[in-house]
Coordinates of C-alpha atoms in Angstrom, one line a residue:
M26 CA 215.9 21.0 -164.2
L27 CA 219.2 23.0 -164.0
D28 CA 219.4 25.4 -167.0
P29 CA 222.2 24.3 -169.4
I30 CA 223.2 28.0 -169.7
I31 CA 224.2 28.0 -166.0
I32 CA 226.4 24.9 -166.6
L33 CA 227.9 26.5 -169.7
A34 CA 228.6 29.8 -168.0
A35 CA 230.2 28.1 -165.0
L36 CA 232.5 26.0 -167.3
I37 CA 233.5 29.0 -169.5
C38 CA 234.2 31.3 -166.5
G39 CA 236.0 28.6 -164.6
M40 CA 238.3 27.8 -167.5
I41 CA 239.1 31.5 -168.1
S42 CA 239.9 31.9 -164.4
R43 CA 242.1 28.8 -164.4
A44 CA 243.9 30.1 -167.7
M45 CA 244.6 33.3 -165.8
G46 CA 246.3 31.3 -163.1
L47 CA 243.5 31.8 -160.6
P48 CA 241.3 29.3 -158.7
A49 CA 238.3 28.3 -160.8
L50 CA 235.9 29.2 -158.0
I51 CA 236.5 33.0 -158.9
G52 CA 235.1 32.1 -162.3
Y53 CA 232.1 30.5 -160.7
L54 CA 231.4 33.6 -158.7
A55 CA 231.8 35.7 -161.8
A56 CA 229.4 33.4 -163.7
G57 CA 226.8 33.9 -161.0
F58 CA 227.1 37.7 -161.3
A59 CA 226.9 37.5 -165.1
L60 CA 223.9 35.3 -165.0
H61 CA 222.2 37.6 -162.6
E62 CA 222.6 40.5 -165.2
I63 CA 220.7 38.5 -167.8
N64 CA 217.9 37.4 -165.3
V65 CA 218.9 33.8 -165.1
S66 CA 217.9 32.0 -161.9
G67 CA 219.2 28.6 -160.7
G68 CA 215.9 27.3 -159.2
G69 CA 215.7 24.7 -156.4
I70 CA 218.2 22.2 -157.8
L71 CA 221.0 24.7 -157.6
Q72 CA 220.2 25.1 -153.8
V73 CA 220.2 21.3 -153.4
L74 CA 223.6 21.0 -155.0
A75 CA 225.0 23.8 -152.8
E76 CA 223.7 22.1 -149.6
M77 CA 225.2 18.7 -150.7
G78 CA 228.5 20.4 -151.4
I79 CA 228.6 21.9 -147.9
T80 CA 227.7 18.5 -146.5
L81 CA 230.4 16.8 -148.4
L82 CA 232.9 19.4 -147.4
L83 CA 232.3 18.8 -143.7
F84 CA 232.3 15.1 -144.2
T85 CA 235.7 15.1 -145.9
I86 CA 237.1 17.4 -143.2
G87 CA 236.1 14.7 -140.7
L88 CA 237.8 12.0 -142.8
K89 CA 241.1 14.0 -142.6
L90 CA 241.1 14.6 -138.9
Q91 CA 244.5 13.5 -137.4
P92 CA 244.5 14.5 -133.6
A93 CA 248.3 14.0 -133.3
Q94 CA 248.9 16.6 -136.1
L95 CA 246.4 18.9 -134.8
L96 CA 247.7 18.8 -131.2
K97 CA 251.2 20.1 -132.3
T98 CA 251.7 23.6 -130.6
N99 CA 252.6 25.3 -133.8
V100 CA 249.3 24.2 -135.3
W101 CA 246.7 24.8 -132.6
G102 CA 248.6 27.7 -131.0
T103 CA 249.0 29.6 -134.4
T104 CA 245.4 28.9 -135.2
L105 CA 243.9 30.1 -132.0
L106 CA 246.0 33.2 -131.7
Q107 CA 245.5 34.1 -135.3
L108 CA 241.7 33.8 -135.0
L109 CA 241.8 36.0 -131.9
I110 CA 244.1 38.7 -133.5
M111 CA 242.3 38.8 -136.8
Q112 CA 238.9 38.7 -135.1
L113 CA 239.7 41.8 -132.9
G114 CA 241.4 43.5 -135.9
F115 CA 238.7 43.2 -138.4
A116 CA 236.0 43.8 -135.7
G117 CA 237.7 47.1 -134.8
L118 CA 237.9 48.0 -138.5
L119 CA 234.3 47.4 -139.1
F120 CA 233.1 49.4 -136.1
L121 CA 235.3 52.3 -137.1
V122 CA 233.9 52.1 -140.8
G123 CA 230.4 52.0 -139.4
W124 CA 231.1 55.0 -137.3
L125 CA 232.6 57.0 -140.2
F126 CA 230.2 55.8 -142.8
P127 CA 226.8 55.0 -141.0
S128 CA 225.4 53.4 -144.3
L129 CA 228.0 50.6 -144.0
G130 CA 227.4 50.0 -140.3
N131 CA 226.1 46.7 -138.7
S132 CA 224.8 45.7 -135.4
F133 CA 227.5 44.6 -132.8
G134 CA 226.7 40.9 -133.7
G135 CA 226.7 41.6 -137.3
N136 CA 230.1 43.1 -137.2
M137 CA 231.5 40.2 -135.1
V138 CA 230.1 37.7 -137.6
V139 CA 231.7 39.5 -140.6
A140 CA 235.0 39.7 -138.8
F141 CA 234.8 36.0 -137.9
A142 CA 234.2 35.1 -141.5
L143 CA 237.3 37.1 -142.5
T144 CA 239.6 35.2 -140.2
F145 CA 239.5 31.9 -142.3
S146 CA 241.7 30.9 -145.1
S147 CA 240.7 29.0 -148.2
T148 CA 241.2 25.1 -148.2
V149 CA 240.3 25.0 -151.9
F150 CA 242.9 27.7 -152.7
V151 CA 245.7 26.1 -150.7
I152 CA 245.1 22.5 -151.9
Q153 CA 245.0 23.7 -155.6
L154 CA 248.2 25.9 -155.0
M155 CA 250.2 23.0 -153.6
Q156 CA 249.1 20.5 -156.1
E157 CA 250.1 22.7 -159.0
R158 CA 253.4 23.3 -157.5
G159 CA 254.0 19.6 -156.7
E160 CA 254.3 20.3 -152.9
M161 CA 251.3 18.5 -151.5
A162 CA 253.6 16.2 -149.4
S163 CA 255.8 19.0 -148.2
R164 CA 256.1 20.1 -144.6
H165 CA 254.5 23.5 -145.3
A166 CA 251.6 22.0 -147.1
G167 CA 250.9 19.6 -144.1
L168 CA 251.1 22.5 -141.7
A169 CA 248.8 24.7 -143.7
V170 CA 246.2 21.9 -144.1
A171 CA 246.3 21.3 -140.3
I172 CA 245.7 24.9 -139.6
L173 CA 242.8 24.9 -142.1
I174 CA 241.2 22.0 -140.5
L175 CA 241.3 23.7 -137.1
Q176 CA 239.8 26.9 -138.7
D177 CA 237.1 24.9 -140.3
L178 CA 236.3 23.2 -137.0
A179 CA 235.8 26.7 -135.5
A180 CA 233.4 27.6 -138.4
V181 CA 231.6 24.3 -137.7
G182 CA 231.1 25.3 -134.2
F183 CA 229.5 28.6 -135.4
L184 CA 227.2 26.6 -137.8
V185 CA 226.1 24.4 -134.9
A186 CA 225.4 27.4 -132.7
T187 CA 223.1 28.9 -135.2
G188 CA 220.9 25.8 -135.2
S189 CA 217.4 26.8 -133.8
K190 CA 216.1 23.4 -133.1
V191 CA 216.6 21.7 -129.7
P192 CA 217.8 18.1 -130.1
D193 CA 215.2 15.5 -129.4
A194 CA 215.6 12.8 -126.7
S195 CA 216.1 10.5 -129.7
A196 CA 219.4 12.2 -130.2
L197 CA 220.9 9.9 -127.5
L198 CA 220.3 6.9 -129.8
L199 CA 222.9 8.3 -132.0
L200 CA 225.6 7.0 -129.5
L201 CA 224.8 3.6 -130.8
L202 CA 226.6 4.6 -134.0
I203 CA 229.9 4.3 -132.2
P204 CA 230.2 0.5 -131.9
L205 CA 229.2 0.4 -135.6
R206 CA 232.5 1.8 -136.8
P207 CA 234.2 -1.6 -137.3
L208 CA 231.2 -2.8 -139.4
V209 CA 231.1 0.3 -141.6
L210 CA 234.9 0.0 -142.3
R211 CA 234.4 -3.8 -143.1
L212 CA 231.6 -2.8 -145.5
L213 CA 233.8 0.0 -147.1
A214 CA 236.6 -2.6 -147.6
H215 CA 234.0 -5.0 -149.2
S216 CA 232.7 -2.3 -151.6
G217 CA 236.0 -2.3 -153.4
H218 CA 237.5 0.8 -155.0
G219 CA 235.0 1.8 -157.8
E220 CA 231.7 3.4 -158.1
L221 CA 230.2 1.2 -155.3
F222 CA 232.8 2.4 -152.8
T223 CA 232.1 6.2 -153.8
L224 CA 228.3 5.7 -153.6
F225 CA 228.8 4.2 -150.1
G226 CA 230.6 7.3 -149.1
L227 CA 227.9 9.5 -150.4
V228 CA 225.3 7.6 -148.4
L229 CA 227.4 8.0 -145.2
A230 CA 227.8 11.6 -145.7
I231 CA 224.3 12.7 -146.9
G232 CA 222.4 9.9 -145.0
G233 CA 224.3 10.7 -141.8
A234 CA 223.5 14.3 -142.2
A235 CA 219.8 13.5 -142.5
L236 CA 219.9 11.1 -139.6
F237 CA 221.3 13.9 -137.4
Q238 CA 218.9 16.4 -138.7
Y239 CA 216.0 14.2 -137.8
T240 CA 216.9 14.1 -134.2
G241 CA 217.2 17.9 -134.1
I242 CA 221.0 18.2 -134.5
K243 CA 222.3 20.2 -137.4
G244 CA 223.0 17.8 -140.3
D245 CA 226.3 19.4 -141.2
L246 CA 227.7 18.6 -137.7
G247 CA 226.5 15.1 -138.2
A248 CA 228.4 14.8 -141.4
L249 CA 231.5 16.0 -139.7
L250 CA 231.2 13.6 -136.8
I251 CA 230.6 10.6 -139.0
G252 CA 233.6 11.5 -141.1
A253 CA 235.7 11.9 -138.0
A254 CA 234.6 8.6 -136.6
L255 CA 236.1 7.0 -139.7
A256 CA 239.3 9.0 -139.8
G257 CA 242.7 7.4 -139.4
H258 CA 241.9 4.2 -141.5
Q259 CA 243.4 3.8 -144.9
K260 CA 239.9 3.3 -146.5
S261 CA 239.0 6.8 -145.1
K262 CA 241.9 8.4 -147.0
E263 CA 240.8 6.6 -150.3
L264 CA 237.2 7.7 -149.6
A265 CA 238.2 11.4 -149.0
R266 CA 240.1 11.3 -152.4
N267 CA 237.1 9.8 -154.3
L268 CA 234.7 12.3 -152.9
L269 CA 236.9 15.2 -153.6
Q270 CA 235.6 15.9 -157.1
F271 CA 232.0 15.4 -156.0
K272 CA 232.4 17.9 -153.2
D273 CA 234.1 20.5 -155.5
L274 CA 231.5 20.0 -158.2
F275 CA 228.6 20.4 -155.8
L276 CA 230.3 23.5 -154.3
V277 CA 230.0 25.0 -157.7
G278 CA 226.4 25.3 -157.0
F279 CA 227.1 27.3 -153.9
F280 CA 229.4 29.8 -155.6
L281 CA 227.0 30.2 -158.4
S282 CA 224.1 30.9 -156.1
I283 CA 226.1 33.7 -154.3
G284 CA 226.6 35.5 -157.6
L285 CA 222.9 34.9 -158.7
D286 CA 221.7 36.8 -155.6
G287 CA 223.0 40.1 -157.3
W288 CA 225.4 42.9 -156.5
P289 CA 225.5 44.8 -153.2
R290 CA 225.3 48.6 -153.1
A291 CA 228.0 50.7 -154.8
E292 CA 229.6 51.8 -151.5
L293 CA 229.6 48.3 -150.2
I294 CA 231.3 47.1 -153.4
A295 CA 234.1 49.6 -152.8
F296 CA 234.4 48.5 -149.1
S297 CA 234.5 44.9 -150.3
V298 CA 237.4 45.5 -152.6
A299 CA 239.3 47.4 -149.7
L300 CA 238.6 44.4 -147.5
G301 CA 240.1 42.1 -150.1
L302 CA 243.2 44.2 -150.4
L303 CA 243.7 44.0 -146.7
V304 CA 244.5 40.4 -146.9
V305 CA 248.1 41.3 -147.3
L306 CA 248.1 41.6 -143.5
K307 CA 247.5 38.0 -143.1
P308 CA 250.8 36.5 -144.0
P309 CA 253.0 38.6 -141.6
I310 CA 250.8 37.6 -138.7
F311 CA 251.0 33.9 -139.6
F312 CA 254.7 34.1 -140.1
L313 CA 255.4 35.7 -136.8
L314 CA 253.2 33.3 -134.9
L315 CA 254.6 30.2 -136.6
T316 CA 258.3 31.2 -136.1
R317 CA 257.6 32.0 -132.4
L318 CA 256.1 28.7 -131.9
H319 CA 259.3 26.9 -133.4
T320 CA 258.5 26.5 -137.0
P321 CA 261.5 26.7 -139.5
P322 CA 261.5 30.2 -141.2
R323 CA 261.1 28.8 -144.8
T324 CA 258.2 26.5 -143.7
A325 CA 256.6 29.4 -141.8
L326 CA 257.0 31.7 -144.8
L327 CA 255.5 29.3 -147.4
T328 CA 252.8 28.4 -145.0
A329 CA 251.9 32.0 -144.2
L330 CA 251.8 33.0 -147.9
S331 CA 249.5 30.1 -148.8
L332 CA 247.1 31.0 -146.1
G333 CA 247.1 34.8 -147.1
N334 CA 243.5 34.7 -148.5
Y335 CA 239.9 34.6 -147.4
S336 CA 237.8 31.4 -147.4
E337 CA 234.8 30.1 -149.2
F338 CA 233.8 28.8 -145.7
G339 CA 233.5 32.4 -144.7
L340 CA 230.7 32.6 -147.4
I341 CA 228.9 29.8 -145.7
V342 CA 229.2 31.5 -142.3
I343 CA 227.7 34.7 -143.7
A344 CA 225.0 33.0 -145.7
V345 CA 223.9 31.2 -142.4
A346 CA 224.0 34.4 -140.5
A347 CA 222.0 36.1 -143.1
E348 CA 219.3 33.4 -143.0
T349 CA 219.1 33.8 -139.2
G350 CA 218.6 37.6 -139.5
W351 CA 222.0 38.5 -137.9
I352 CA 223.1 40.4 -140.9
A353 CA 221.8 41.8 -144.2
G354 CA 221.8 39.3 -147.1
E355 CA 223.9 41.8 -149.3
W356 CA 226.9 41.0 -147.2
T357 CA 227.0 37.6 -148.6
T358 CA 227.7 39.0 -152.1
A359 CA 229.9 41.7 -150.6
L360 CA 232.1 39.1 -148.9
S361 CA 232.3 37.1 -152.2
L362 CA 233.9 40.0 -153.8
S363 CA 236.4 40.4 -150.9
I364 CA 237.3 36.7 -151.3
A365 CA 237.8 37.1 -155.1
V366 CA 240.1 40.0 -154.6
S367 CA 242.1 38.1 -151.9
F368 CA 242.6 35.2 -154.3
L369 CA 243.8 37.6 -157.0
V370 CA 246.4 39.1 -154.5
S371 CA 247.3 35.8 -153.0
S372 CA 247.9 34.2 -156.4
V373 CA 250.3 36.9 -157.5
I374 CA 252.2 36.7 -154.2
N375 CA 252.5 32.9 -154.2
K376 CA 253.9 32.7 -157.7
Q377 CA 257.0 34.4 -156.1
A378 CA 256.9 32.5 -152.8
H379 CA 260.3 30.7 -153.3
V380 CA 261.9 33.7 -154.9
L381 CA 260.9 35.8 -151.9
Y382 CA 262.5 33.4 -149.5
Q383 CA 265.8 33.2 -151.5
R384 CA 265.8 37.0 -151.7
W385 CA 265.2 37.5 -148.0
R386 CA 266.7 34.3 -146.5
G387 CA 269.3 36.2 -144.4
T388 CA 266.5 38.2 -142.7
M389 CA 264.1 35.3 -142.4
T390 CA 266.7 33.0 -140.6
R391 CA 266.9 35.6 -137.8
F392 CA 263.5 34.4 -136.7
E393 CA 264.8 30.8 -136.3
T394 CA 264.6 29.6 -132.7
H395 CA 267.2 27.3 -131.0
R396 CA 264.6 24.5 -130.9
V397 CA 264.4 24.6 -134.7
K398 CA 268.3 24.5 -135.1
E399 CA 268.4 21.3 -133.0
R400 CA 265.9 19.6 -135.3
Y401 CA 268.1 19.3 -138.4
P402 CA 269.0 15.7 -138.9
D403 CA 272.6 14.4 -138.9
T404 CA 273.6 13.7 -142.5
S405 CA 277.4 13.0 -142.0
D406 CA 279.0 10.2 -144.0
V407 CA 275.8 9.8 -146.1
K408 CA 276.5 8.5 -149.7
V409 CA 273.0 7.5 -150.7
M410 CA 269.9 9.5 -149.8
I411 CA 266.4 8.1 -150.5
L412 CA 263.7 10.7 -150.6
G413 CA 260.2 9.2 -149.7
M414 CA 260.1 6.1 -147.5
G415 CA 257.0 4.5 -148.8
N416 CA 256.8 0.9 -150.1
I417 CA 259.1 1.8 -153.1
G418 CA 261.5 3.9 -151.1
T419 CA 261.8 1.1 -148.4
G420 CA 262.6 -1.5 -151.0
A421 CA 265.3 0.8 -152.5
F422 CA 266.7 1.4 -149.0
D423 CA 267.0 -2.2 -148.2
A424 CA 268.7 -3.0 -151.5
S425 CA 271.1 0.0 -151.2
A426 CA 271.9 -0.8 -147.6
E427 CA 273.3 -4.2 -148.7
R428 CA 276.1 -2.4 -150.5
Y429 CA 276.5 0.9 -148.6
G430 CA 275.5 -0.1 -145.2
P431 CA 275.0 2.8 -142.7
A432 CA 275.9 5.3 -145.5
V433 CA 272.3 5.1 -146.6
L434 CA 269.7 7.6 -145.2
G435 CA 266.0 7.7 -145.8
I436 CA 264.1 10.9 -145.7
D437 CA 260.4 11.3 -145.0
E438 CA 258.1 13.7 -143.2
N439 CA 255.6 11.2 -141.7
D440 CA 256.6 10.8 -138.0
L441 CA 254.6 7.5 -137.6
K442 CA 256.2 6.1 -140.7
L443 CA 259.7 7.0 -139.6
A444 CA 259.1 5.5 -136.1
K445 CA 258.3 2.1 -137.7
H446 CA 261.5 2.4 -139.9
R447 CA 263.6 3.0 -136.8
E448 CA 262.1 0.0 -135.1
Q449 CA 263.4 -2.0 -138.0
H450 CA 266.8 -0.4 -137.6
R451 CA 266.8 1.7 -140.8
R452 CA 268.6 5.0 -140.7
V453 CA 265.9 7.6 -141.4
A454 CA 265.3 11.3 -140.7
A455 CA 262.5 13.8 -140.8
A456 CA 263.0 16.6 -143.4
D457 CA 261.4 18.4 -146.2
A458 CA 263.1 17.4 -149.4
S459 CA 262.1 20.6 -151.0
D460 CA 263.7 22.8 -148.3
P461 CA 267.1 24.4 -149.5
D462 CA 268.0 25.0 -145.9
F463 CA 268.1 21.2 -145.4
W464 CA 270.3 20.6 -148.4
Q465 CA 272.7 23.3 -147.4
R466 CA 273.5 21.4 -144.3
V467 CA 274.2 18.2 -146.4
N468 CA 277.7 17.6 -147.8
L469 CA 276.7 17.3 -151.5
E470 CA 280.3 16.5 -152.5
Q471 CA 280.3 13.1 -150.8
L472 CA 276.7 12.3 -151.8
E473 CA 276.9 9.9 -154.6
L474 CA 273.3 9.0 -155.4
V475 CA 269.9 10.6 -154.7
M476 CA 266.8 8.4 -155.3
L477 CA 263.6 10.2 -155.7
A478 CA 260.6 8.2 -154.5
L479 CA 258.3 11.1 -153.6
T480 CA 254.6 10.9 -154.0
N481 CA 254.2 12.6 -157.4
H482 CA 256.1 13.7 -160.4
Q483 CA 256.0 17.5 -159.7
E484 CA 257.8 16.9 -156.4
N485 CA 260.5 14.8 -158.0
L486 CA 261.1 17.5 -160.6
L487 CA 261.2 20.3 -157.9
V488 CA 263.8 18.5 -155.8
A489 CA 265.9 17.5 -158.9
R490 CA 266.1 21.2 -160.0
L491 CA 266.7 22.4 -156.5
L492 CA 269.7 20.1 -156.0
Q493 CA 271.2 21.0 -159.4
S494 CA 270.9 24.7 -158.6
L495 CA 272.8 24.0 -155.3
G496 CA 275.7 22.5 -157.3
Y497 CA 275.0 18.8 -156.8
T498 CA 276.8 16.7 -159.5
G499 CA 276.2 13.2 -158.3
R500 CA 273.7 10.7 -159.8
F501 CA 269.9 10.9 -159.7
A502 CA 267.3 8.1 -160.0
A503 CA 263.5 8.6 -159.9
V504 CA 260.4 6.5 -160.0
V505 CA 257.9 7.5 -162.7
R506 CA 254.6 6.1 -164.0
F507 CA 254.2 7.6 -167.5
N508 CA 256.6 8.0 -170.4
E509 CA 256.3 11.7 -170.5
E510 CA 257.3 12.0 -166.9
A511 CA 260.5 9.8 -167.8
E512 CA 261.3 12.1 -170.7
E513 CA 261.0 15.3 -168.6
L514 CA 263.2 13.9 -165.9
E515 CA 265.8 12.4 -168.2
S516 CA 266.2 15.8 -169.9
L517 CA 267.5 16.9 -166.5
G518 CA 270.0 14.0 -166.3
V519 CA 267.8 11.9 -163.9
S520 CA 267.6 8.2 -164.6
A521 CA 264.0 7.3 -164.7
F522 CA 262.5 3.9 -163.5
N523 CA 259.0 3.4 -165.1
L524 CA 257.1 1.6 -162.4
Y525 CA 254.5 0.3 -164.8
A526 CA 256.6 -0.6 -167.8
Q527 CA 259.5 -2.2 -165.8
A528 CA 257.3 -3.9 -163.2
G529 CA 256.4 -6.4 -165.9
A530 CA 260.0 -7.3 -166.5
G531 CA 260.4 -7.8 -162.8
F532 CA 257.3 -9.9 -162.6
A533 CA 258.5 -12.1 -165.4
A534 CA 261.9 -12.6 -163.8
H535 CA 260.1 -13.5 -160.4
A536 CA 257.9 -16.0 -162.1
E537 CA 260.8 -17.7 -164.0
E538 CA 262.9 -17.8 -160.8
N539 CA 260.0 -19.6 -159.0
L540 CA 259.5 -22.1 -161.9
Q541 CA 263.2 -23.0 -161.8
Q542 CA 263.0 -23.7 -158.1
A543 CA 259.8 -25.9 -158.5

């Protein structure tokens, strides 16, 4: 049974870390080290939780795979070049340190593995950062996540390569899983949206991994492939959201187990801290690569800064390498310290991300390519702008178009969604509503109404404040779901439509109209 003191220590340290504005996983690492000092061990169940966390991590990565997004040049080009540059840079540094300080030296393979682990950025850190800033639907968040997925796929390739078992002939039978996709999706739909749906997802991830493991193929790869087979369907997106908390909770076991292994040598601790501080070199590399591959400077900067950290996936890579004897086990705890330091540095820098862009905007725009300049949408003669073209935004667009005609413009970042709107002859454009460079190309004086139908409250707040800072004096309207959201927006002069409260009035009006027609 898992010792209650372990759970309590993880909770307390995680909450302290979050209160300091840092990712909770730094607290989990600290809890592991603290528990090690008082001779508390996790036992077998902690290892089981850690393995389940890794399996769910790979399964959810598979669920999110979008080939069209990953095949964009600024995604795969940046990722491959970044991995190559950082691999060579960190490997060279490790060989130099090993030559100057033989006690810190590794074999050739060991140095290459450590360098490889340091090339990744943290998915957990980036998602938490974007969610807290209300930017999960922004262009830079989507770009960062796409790069992270490709990085994770590279790590998965390494994990597969470390498998010592040769696949059995029975592995060929796994091809029979391909025609089962429609049946699995039908069962997912039939399982509803509650605990049965989530349980089905857990069975797919853990059961699929076990099935692949049985045929001699690494189970983690099986979880990724099964997730990828379901990607692109609406139920797969919902499943990824449902499993997110389970994945994060189980990964707590992994981070705790790292700390419970104890501290590395004193000289290795000092080197780990130095490696953590070197993370400041990551954002400039990302920024230069992204802008050269035709990414707008602001998007490139915010993406680069969010990726300026090391990854928990690097710990997994090092842990696997230690198990196979490629590297000493103490490098697992050493790298955990580097990751913790990188999170501290990255958190401080990212708090000033938007301020840094505004301060250095003149310099940043010099990196803008001609292809980027041609991409800004035509906003001439626009009087009504609708931000977010989902179901609510589409309804608002159609209602507004009856009065304003072609003077209505819908803004969204989903290319597939925009293509469907254009087929239905709606005037839409691709843009990041939180990007001041976009708004500075809009004639704000002739803009009469901005309707905020973005995916969450924080994004609506962010855009409202941005427009007011740019001098917009027209009208605002926004969709909210809770009274406290309405109060916060109305304090900024935004007219709030409570989707839940006012939907009832609309439903009653609809029912009354139908009764009168009957």
